[in-house]
Amino acid sequence: MILITEDVWGDELAALGDRYPVSYRPDLWQDPSKIRQALTGVQALVVRNRTKVDATLIEAGKDLKIIARAGVGLDNIDISSANSNGVAVSAALGVNAVSVAEHTVGLALALAREVIPLDSDTKLGHWNRRAGVELTGKTWGLLGFGATAKSTAHLLRGFGVNILAYDPYAQPMDAELKDLNTALVTAESLFSNADVISIHLPNTANTVKFIDDRAIAAMKDGVFLINVGRGEVIDETALIAALKTGKVAAAGLDVRESEPPILGELETLPNVILTPHIAGITNESQSRIIKYLAADIDRAINGERLNYAVGNVKSFVAQL
């Protein structure tokens, strides 16, 4: 049996229903106890980022062969427990990188030209023309140099920006750094030189509140800050304070400390654009992800080698 606990669906998954029983329960992620009860006889568990696949849940899945993650972040899955219980984890890492990169650059352009506030103001009948900011000639800092950061750097080549990257796990001689005209620097150097900073980091012990009041103080005045990694990377209290003073000119946040967030001060600030964790979700990326996961599910059930298996994730960027 295949159990789907979130809103993951597509033609390839539907086709698996011709060969295996498929239980599509997109709201089941809200109740871990019910997931554990539903795991009897389940060989494949399909999740996004809301289902907490911890050791207790994995151990309840006596027949589990594969956990298929529709997305790139792996912080909701206890991969060590899966490995020790002989359960494969499949994630089509990097498949949605283009989608995330386009959203990242889109947020930067919208912030630089004040698209959202000007749209709202103009629709009220006003005609308040004011100058925006060009990206050309600016310095862009990438926090993390995984798949989404590299895809963002690729898109930025046409904007004539200087690109810096911080990632302690990246190799200085990485050919992609040269190909993407990206300089590998320290976090301090990136903070002090970047006009735009985009975050492509997962939620790990090393990255929680990586962007705190000290990090923000080290940034250039009037920096644009974009987060398409994980919300836990930013201390939102520190960010709010910086947005009010103008230290951070504007922020584009696709991810939050808690999701969905409780309405608060960030939602009231005019220099913030908020999107509901959809940077990697496009029709094209979801089609690719479902296709690859469905193929790996079929392989796992039949005892074959997976194409997108992941092991213990120890790196700073964890493939984001």
GROMACS .gro file of N, CA and C in nm, residues 48-149:
model
  306
   48ARG      N    1   0.509   1.588   0.212
   48ARG     CA    2   0.578   1.712   0.176
   48ARG      C    3   0.660   1.753   0.298
   49ASN      N    4   0.634   1.873   0.349
   49ASN     CA    5   0.715   1.923   0.462
   49ASN      C    6   0.638   1.929   0.594
   50ARG      N    7   0.508   1.899   0.592
   50ARG     CA    8   0.430   1.913   0.714
   50ARG      C    9   0.426   1.786   0.798
   51THR      N   10   0.438   1.672   0.736
   51THR     CA   11   0.436   1.546   0.810
   51THR      C   12   0.568   1.528   0.883
   52LYS      N   13   0.563   1.514   1.016
   52LYS     CA   14   0.684   1.495   1.094
   52LYS      C   15   0.716   1.346   1.100
   53VAL      N   16   0.809   1.307   1.017
   53VAL     CA   17   0.844   1.166   1.007
   53VAL      C   18   0.958   1.139   1.105
   54ASP      N   19   0.922   1.122   1.232
   54ASP     CA   20   1.022   1.101   1.336
   54ASP      C   21   1.043   0.951   1.360
   55ALA      N   22   1.130   0.919   1.456
   55ALA     CA   23   1.164   0.779   1.483
   55ALA      C   24   1.042   0.697   1.524
   56THR      N   25   0.953   0.759   1.604
   56THR     CA   26   0.833   0.687   1.649
   56THR      C   27   0.745   0.647   1.532
   57LEU      N   28   0.729   0.739   1.439
   57LEU     CA   29   0.645   0.711   1.323
   57LEU      C   30   0.711   0.605   1.234
   58ILE      N   31   0.841   0.618   1.213
   58ILE     CA   32   0.913   0.522   1.127
   58ILE      C   33   0.907   0.382   1.185
   59GLU      N   34   0.927   0.372   1.316
   59GLU     CA   35   0.924   0.241   1.381
   59GLU      C   36   0.785   0.178   1.378
   60ALA      N   37   0.681   0.264   1.366
   60ALA     CA   38   0.544   0.211   1.357
   60ALA      C   39   0.516   0.151   1.220
   61GLY      N   40   0.596   0.193   1.123
   61GLY     CA   41   0.576   0.142   0.987
   61GLY      C   42   0.655   0.014   0.964
   62LYS      N   43   0.606  -0.095   1.017
   62LYS     CA   44   0.678  -0.222   1.011
   62LYS      C   45   0.701  -0.270   0.868
   63ASP      N   46   0.615  -0.228   0.775
   63ASP     CA   47   0.628  -0.274   0.637
   63ASP      C   48   0.687  -0.167   0.545
   64LEU      N   49   0.725  -0.053   0.603
   64LEU     CA   50   0.776   0.057   0.521
   64LEU      C   51   0.903   0.019   0.446
   65LYS      N   52   0.905   0.056   0.318
   65LYS     CA   53   1.024   0.038   0.236
   65LYS      C   54   1.081   0.172   0.191
   66ILE      N   55   0.994   0.273   0.181
   66ILE     CA   56   1.039   0.402   0.129
   66ILE      C   57   0.956   0.517   0.185
   67ILE      N   58   1.024   0.628   0.214
   67ILE     CA   59   0.960   0.755   0.246
   67ILE      C   60   0.993   0.846   0.130
   68ALA      N   61   0.892   0.891   0.058
   68ALA     CA   62   0.912   0.975  -0.060
   68ALA      C   63   0.877   1.120  -0.024
   69ARG      N   64   0.975   1.207  -0.032
   69ARG     CA   65   0.958   1.348   0.005
   69ARG      C   66   0.939   1.432  -0.120
   70ALA      N   67   0.821   1.493  -0.134
   70ALA     CA   68   0.793   1.579  -0.248
   70ALA      C   69   0.845   1.719  -0.220
   71GLY      N   70   0.972   1.739  -0.242
   71GLY     CA   71   1.037   1.867  -0.215
   71GLY      C   72   1.183   1.843  -0.184
   72VAL      N   73   1.251   1.949  -0.135
   72VAL     CA   74   1.395   1.936  -0.114
   72VAL      C   75   1.437   1.937   0.032
   73GLY      N   76   1.369   2.015   0.116
   73GLY     CA   77   1.409   2.018   0.256
   73GLY      C   78   1.384   1.884   0.323
   74LEU      N   79   1.480   1.841   0.404
   74LEU     CA   80   1.469   1.709   0.467
   74LEU      C   81   1.460   1.718   0.619
   75ASP      N   82   1.438   1.839   0.671
   75ASP     CA   83   1.440   1.857   0.816
   75ASP      C   84   1.318   1.797   0.885
   76ASN      N   85   1.215   1.757   0.811
   76ASN     CA   86   1.099   1.695   0.874
   76ASN      C   87   1.108   1.543   0.876
   77ILE      N   88   1.221   1.489   0.829
   77ILE     CA   89   1.239   1.344   0.823
   77ILE      C   90   1.363   1.304   0.903
   78ASP      N   91   1.345   1.209   0.994
   78ASP     CA   92   1.459   1.156   1.071
   78ASP      C   93   1.528   1.052   0.981
   79ILE      N   94   1.623   1.101   0.904
   79ILE     CA   95   1.688   1.015   0.807
   79ILE      C   96   1.771   0.907   0.875
   80SER      N   97   1.833   0.940   0.988
   80SER     CA   98   1.912   0.841   1.062
   80SER      C   99   1.826   0.723   1.106
   81SER      N  100   1.707   0.756   1.157
   81SER     CA  101   1.615   0.650   1.199
   81SER      C  102   1.570   0.567   1.080
   82ALA      N  103   1.542   0.634   0.969
   82ALA     CA  104   1.501   0.562   0.849
   82ALA      C  105   1.612   0.466   0.806
   83ASN      N  106   1.735   0.518   0.804
   83ASN     CA  107   1.848   0.433   0.764
   83ASN      C  108   1.862   0.312   0.855
   84SER      N  109   1.852   0.336   0.986
   84SER     CA  110   1.872   0.226   1.082
   84SER      C  111   1.759   0.124   1.078
   85ASN      N  112   1.642   0.166   1.028
   85ASN     CA  113   1.529   0.074   1.017
   85ASN      C  114   1.514   0.016   0.877
   86GLY      N  115   1.614   0.042   0.794
   86GLY     CA  116   1.612  -0.015   0.660
   86GLY      C  117   1.510   0.046   0.567
   87VAL      N  118   1.471   0.171   0.596
   87VAL     CA  119   1.374   0.241   0.512
   87VAL      C  120   1.447   0.343   0.425
   88ALA      N  121   1.427   0.335   0.296
   88ALA     CA  122   1.491   0.430   0.204
   88ALA      C  123   1.417   0.563   0.208
   89VAL      N  124   1.490   0.671   0.186
   89VAL     CA  125   1.430   0.803   0.173
   89VAL      C  126   1.462   0.854   0.033
   90SER      N  127   1.359   0.894  -0.038
   90SER     CA  128   1.377   0.943  -0.175
   90SER      C  129   1.331   1.088  -0.182
   91ALA      N  130   1.415   1.172  -0.238
   91ALA     CA  131   1.380   1.313  -0.260
   91ALA      C  132   1.449   1.359  -0.387
   92ALA      N  133   1.373   1.413  -0.477
   92ALA     CA  134   1.429   1.459  -0.605
   92ALA      C  135   1.496   1.594  -0.583
   93LEU      N  136   1.610   1.590  -0.513
   93LEU     CA  137   1.679   1.712  -0.476
   93LEU      C  138   1.723   1.790  -0.599
   94GLY      N  139   1.699   1.919  -0.596
   94GLY     CA  140   1.739   2.005  -0.706
   94GLY      C  141   1.639   2.016  -0.818
   95VAL      N  142   1.535   1.932  -0.816
   95VAL     CA  143   1.439   1.931  -0.927
   95VAL      C  144   1.359   2.061  -0.933
   96ASN      N  145   1.336   2.125  -0.818
   96ASN     CA  146   1.260   2.250  -0.818
   96ASN      C  147   1.349   2.373  -0.805
   97ALA      N  148   1.479   2.358  -0.829
   97ALA     CA  149   1.573   2.468  -0.810
   97ALA      C  150   1.541   2.588  -0.899
   98VAL      N  151   1.502   2.562  -1.023
   98VAL     CA  152   1.470   2.672  -1.114
   98VAL      C  153   1.350   2.750  -1.061
   99SER      N  154   1.250   2.679  -1.011
   99SER     CA  155   1.131   2.746  -0.957
   99SER      C  156   1.168   2.837  -0.841
  100VAL      N  157   1.252   2.786  -0.750
  100VAL     CA  158   1.294   2.865  -0.635
  100VAL      C  159   1.376   2.986  -0.680
  101ALA      N  160   1.464   2.965  -0.776
  101ALA     CA  161   1.548   3.074  -0.825
  101ALA      C  162   1.465   3.186  -0.888
  102GLU      N  163   1.367   3.147  -0.969
  102GLU     CA  164   1.282   3.248  -1.032
  102GLU      C  165   1.205   3.328  -0.927
  103HIS      N  166   1.156   3.259  -0.825
  103HIS     CA  167   1.083   3.328  -0.719
  103HIS      C  168   1.176   3.423  -0.643
  104THR      N  169   1.299   3.379  -0.620
  104THR     CA  170   1.396   3.460  -0.549
  104THR      C  171   1.423   3.591  -0.623
  105VAL      N  172   1.451   3.579  -0.751
  105VAL     CA  173   1.479   3.698  -0.831
  105VAL      C  174   1.354   3.784  -0.844
  106GLY      N  175   1.238   3.720  -0.856
  106GLY     CA  176   1.112   3.795  -0.864
  106GLY      C  177   1.088   3.878  -0.739
  107LEU      N  178   1.114   3.820  -0.622
  107LEU     CA  179   1.100   3.895  -0.497
  107LEU      C  180   1.195   4.014  -0.494
  108ALA      N  181   1.319   3.993  -0.537
  108ALA     CA  182   1.417   4.102  -0.536
  108ALA      C  183   1.372   4.217  -0.626
  109LEU      N  184   1.324   4.184  -0.745
  109LEU     CA  185   1.278   4.288  -0.837
  109LEU      C  186   1.158   4.363  -0.780
  110ALA      N  187   1.065   4.288  -0.719
  110ALA     CA  188   0.947   4.351  -0.660
  110ALA      C  189   0.984   4.445  -0.546
  111LEU      N  190   1.082   4.403  -0.465
  111LEU     CA  191   1.126   4.488  -0.354
  111LEU      C  192   1.198   4.612  -0.406
  112ALA      N  193   1.286   4.592  -0.504
  112ALA     CA  194   1.366   4.703  -0.554
  112ALA      C  195   1.282   4.811  -0.620
  113ARG      N  196   1.171   4.771  -0.682
  113ARG     CA  197   1.085   4.868  -0.751
  113ARG      C  198   0.955   4.895  -0.675
  114GLU      N  199   0.945   4.845  -0.553
  114GLU     CA  200   0.827   4.868  -0.467
  114GLU      C  201   0.696   4.832  -0.538
  115VAL      N  202   0.697   4.720  -0.608
  115VAL     CA  203   0.584   4.682  -0.692
  115VAL      C  204   0.455   4.667  -0.611
  116ILE      N  205   0.461   4.601  -0.497
  116ILE     CA  206   0.339   4.574  -0.420
  116ILE      C  207   0.278   4.702  -0.364
  117PRO      N  208   0.355   4.785  -0.289
  117PRO     CA  209   0.294   4.908  -0.236
  117PRO      C  210   0.249   5.005  -0.345
  118LEU      N  211   0.324   5.013  -0.455
  118LEU     CA  212   0.284   5.103  -0.563
  118LEU      C  213   0.158   5.054  -0.633
  119ASP      N  214   0.146   4.923  -0.646
  119ASP     CA  215   0.024   4.865  -0.703
  119ASP      C  216  -0.097   4.900  -0.617
  120SER      N  217  -0.083   4.880  -0.486
  120SER     CA  218  -0.195   4.910  -0.395
  120SER      C  219  -0.230   5.058  -0.398
  121ASP      N  220  -0.129   5.143  -0.400
  121ASP     CA  221  -0.151   5.288  -0.399
  121ASP      C  222  -0.217   5.334  -0.528
  122THR      N  223  -0.171   5.281  -0.641
  122THR     CA  224  -0.227   5.321  -0.771
  122THR      C  225  -0.372   5.276  -0.785
  123LYS      N  226  -0.403   5.159  -0.729
  123LYS     CA  227  -0.541   5.111  -0.736
  123LYS      C  228  -0.637   5.193  -0.651
  124LEU      N  229  -0.581   5.274  -0.561
  124LEU     CA  230  -0.663   5.366  -0.482
  124LEU      C  231  -0.688   5.497  -0.556
  125GLY      N  232  -0.633   5.507  -0.678
  125GLY     CA  233  -0.655   5.627  -0.758
  125GLY      C  234  -0.541   5.727  -0.752
  126HIS      N  235  -0.434   5.692  -0.685
  126HIS     CA  236  -0.319   5.782  -0.675
  126HIS      C  237  -0.224   5.761  -0.792
  127TRP      N  238  -0.134   5.855  -0.808
  127TRP     CA  239  -0.034   5.848  -0.915
  127TRP      C  240   0.099   5.899  -0.861
  128ASN      N  241   0.146   5.830  -0.757
  128ASN     CA  242   0.267   5.873  -0.686
  128ASN      C  243   0.391   5.807  -0.745
  129ARG      N  244   0.453   5.874  -0.840
  129ARG     CA  245   0.572   5.821  -0.906
  129ARG      C  246   0.694   5.847  -0.819
  130ARG      N  247   0.772   5.743  -0.798
  130ARG     CA  248   0.897   5.761  -0.725
  130ARG      C  249   1.001   5.662  -0.775
  131ALA      N  250   1.127   5.697  -0.756
  131ALA     CA  251   1.236   5.617  -0.811
  131ALA      C  252   1.254   5.488  -0.734
  132GLY      N  253   1.284   5.383  -0.807
  132GLY     CA  254   1.318   5.256  -0.746
  132GLY      C  255   1.468   5.235  -0.749
  133VAL      N  256   1.509   5.109  -0.738
  133VAL     CA  257   1.650   5.074  -0.734
  133VAL      C  258   1.679   4.970  -0.841
  134GLU      N  259   1.790   4.987  -0.913
  134GLU     CA  260   1.832   4.887  -1.010
  134GLU      C  261   1.914   4.777  -0.942
  135LEU      N  262   1.904   4.656  -0.995
  135LEU     CA  263   1.990   4.549  -0.948
  135LEU      C  264   2.126   4.553  -1.017
  136THR      N  265   2.128   4.600  -1.141
  136THR     CA  266   2.252   4.604  -1.218
  136THR      C  267   2.362   4.678  -1.143
  137GLY      N  268   2.479   4.615  -1.134
  137GLY     CA  269   2.592   4.678  -1.068
  137GLY      C  270   2.597   4.656  -0.918
  138LYS      N  271   2.492   4.596  -0.862
  138LYS     CA  272   2.489   4.573  -0.717
  138LYS      C  273   2.562   4.441  -0.686
  139THR      N  274   2.581   4.415  -0.557
  139THR     CA  275   2.643   4.291  -0.511
  139THR      C  276   2.536   4.205  -0.445
  140TRP      N  277   2.528   4.081  -0.489
  140TRP     CA  278   2.427   3.986  -0.439
  140TRP      C  279   2.498   3.879  -0.358
  141GLY      N  280   2.451   3.855  -0.237
  141GLY     CA  281   2.509   3.752  -0.152
  141GLY      C  282   2.419   3.631  -0.140
  142LEU      N  283   2.474   3.513  -0.165
  142LEU     CA  284   2.401   3.387  -0.151
  142LEU      C  285   2.445   3.319  -0.022
  143LEU      N  286   2.353   3.297   0.069
  143LEU     CA  287   2.384   3.220   0.190
  143LEU      C  288   2.350   3.075   0.161
  144GLY      N  289   2.452   2.996   0.142
  144GLY     CA  290   2.438   2.859   0.096
  144GLY      C  291   2.471   2.854  -0.051
  145PHE      N  292   2.530   2.743  -0.094
  145PHE     CA  293   2.563   2.729  -0.236
  145PHE      C  294   2.522   2.591  -0.285
  146GLY      N  295   2.396   2.557  -0.252
  146GLY     CA  296   2.337   2.434  -0.301
  146GLY      C  297   2.264   2.458  -0.432
  147ALA      N  298   2.173   2.368  -0.465
  147ALA     CA  299   2.107   2.371  -0.596
  147ALA      C  300   2.029   2.499  -0.621
  148THR      N  301   1.952   2.547  -0.524
  148THR     CA  302   1.871   2.667  -0.548
  148THR      C  303   1.958   2.791  -0.558
  149ALA      N  304   2.064   2.798  -0.478
  149ALA     CA  305   2.155   2.913  -0.486
  149ALA      C  306   2.226   2.916  -0.620
   0.00000   0.00000   0.00000
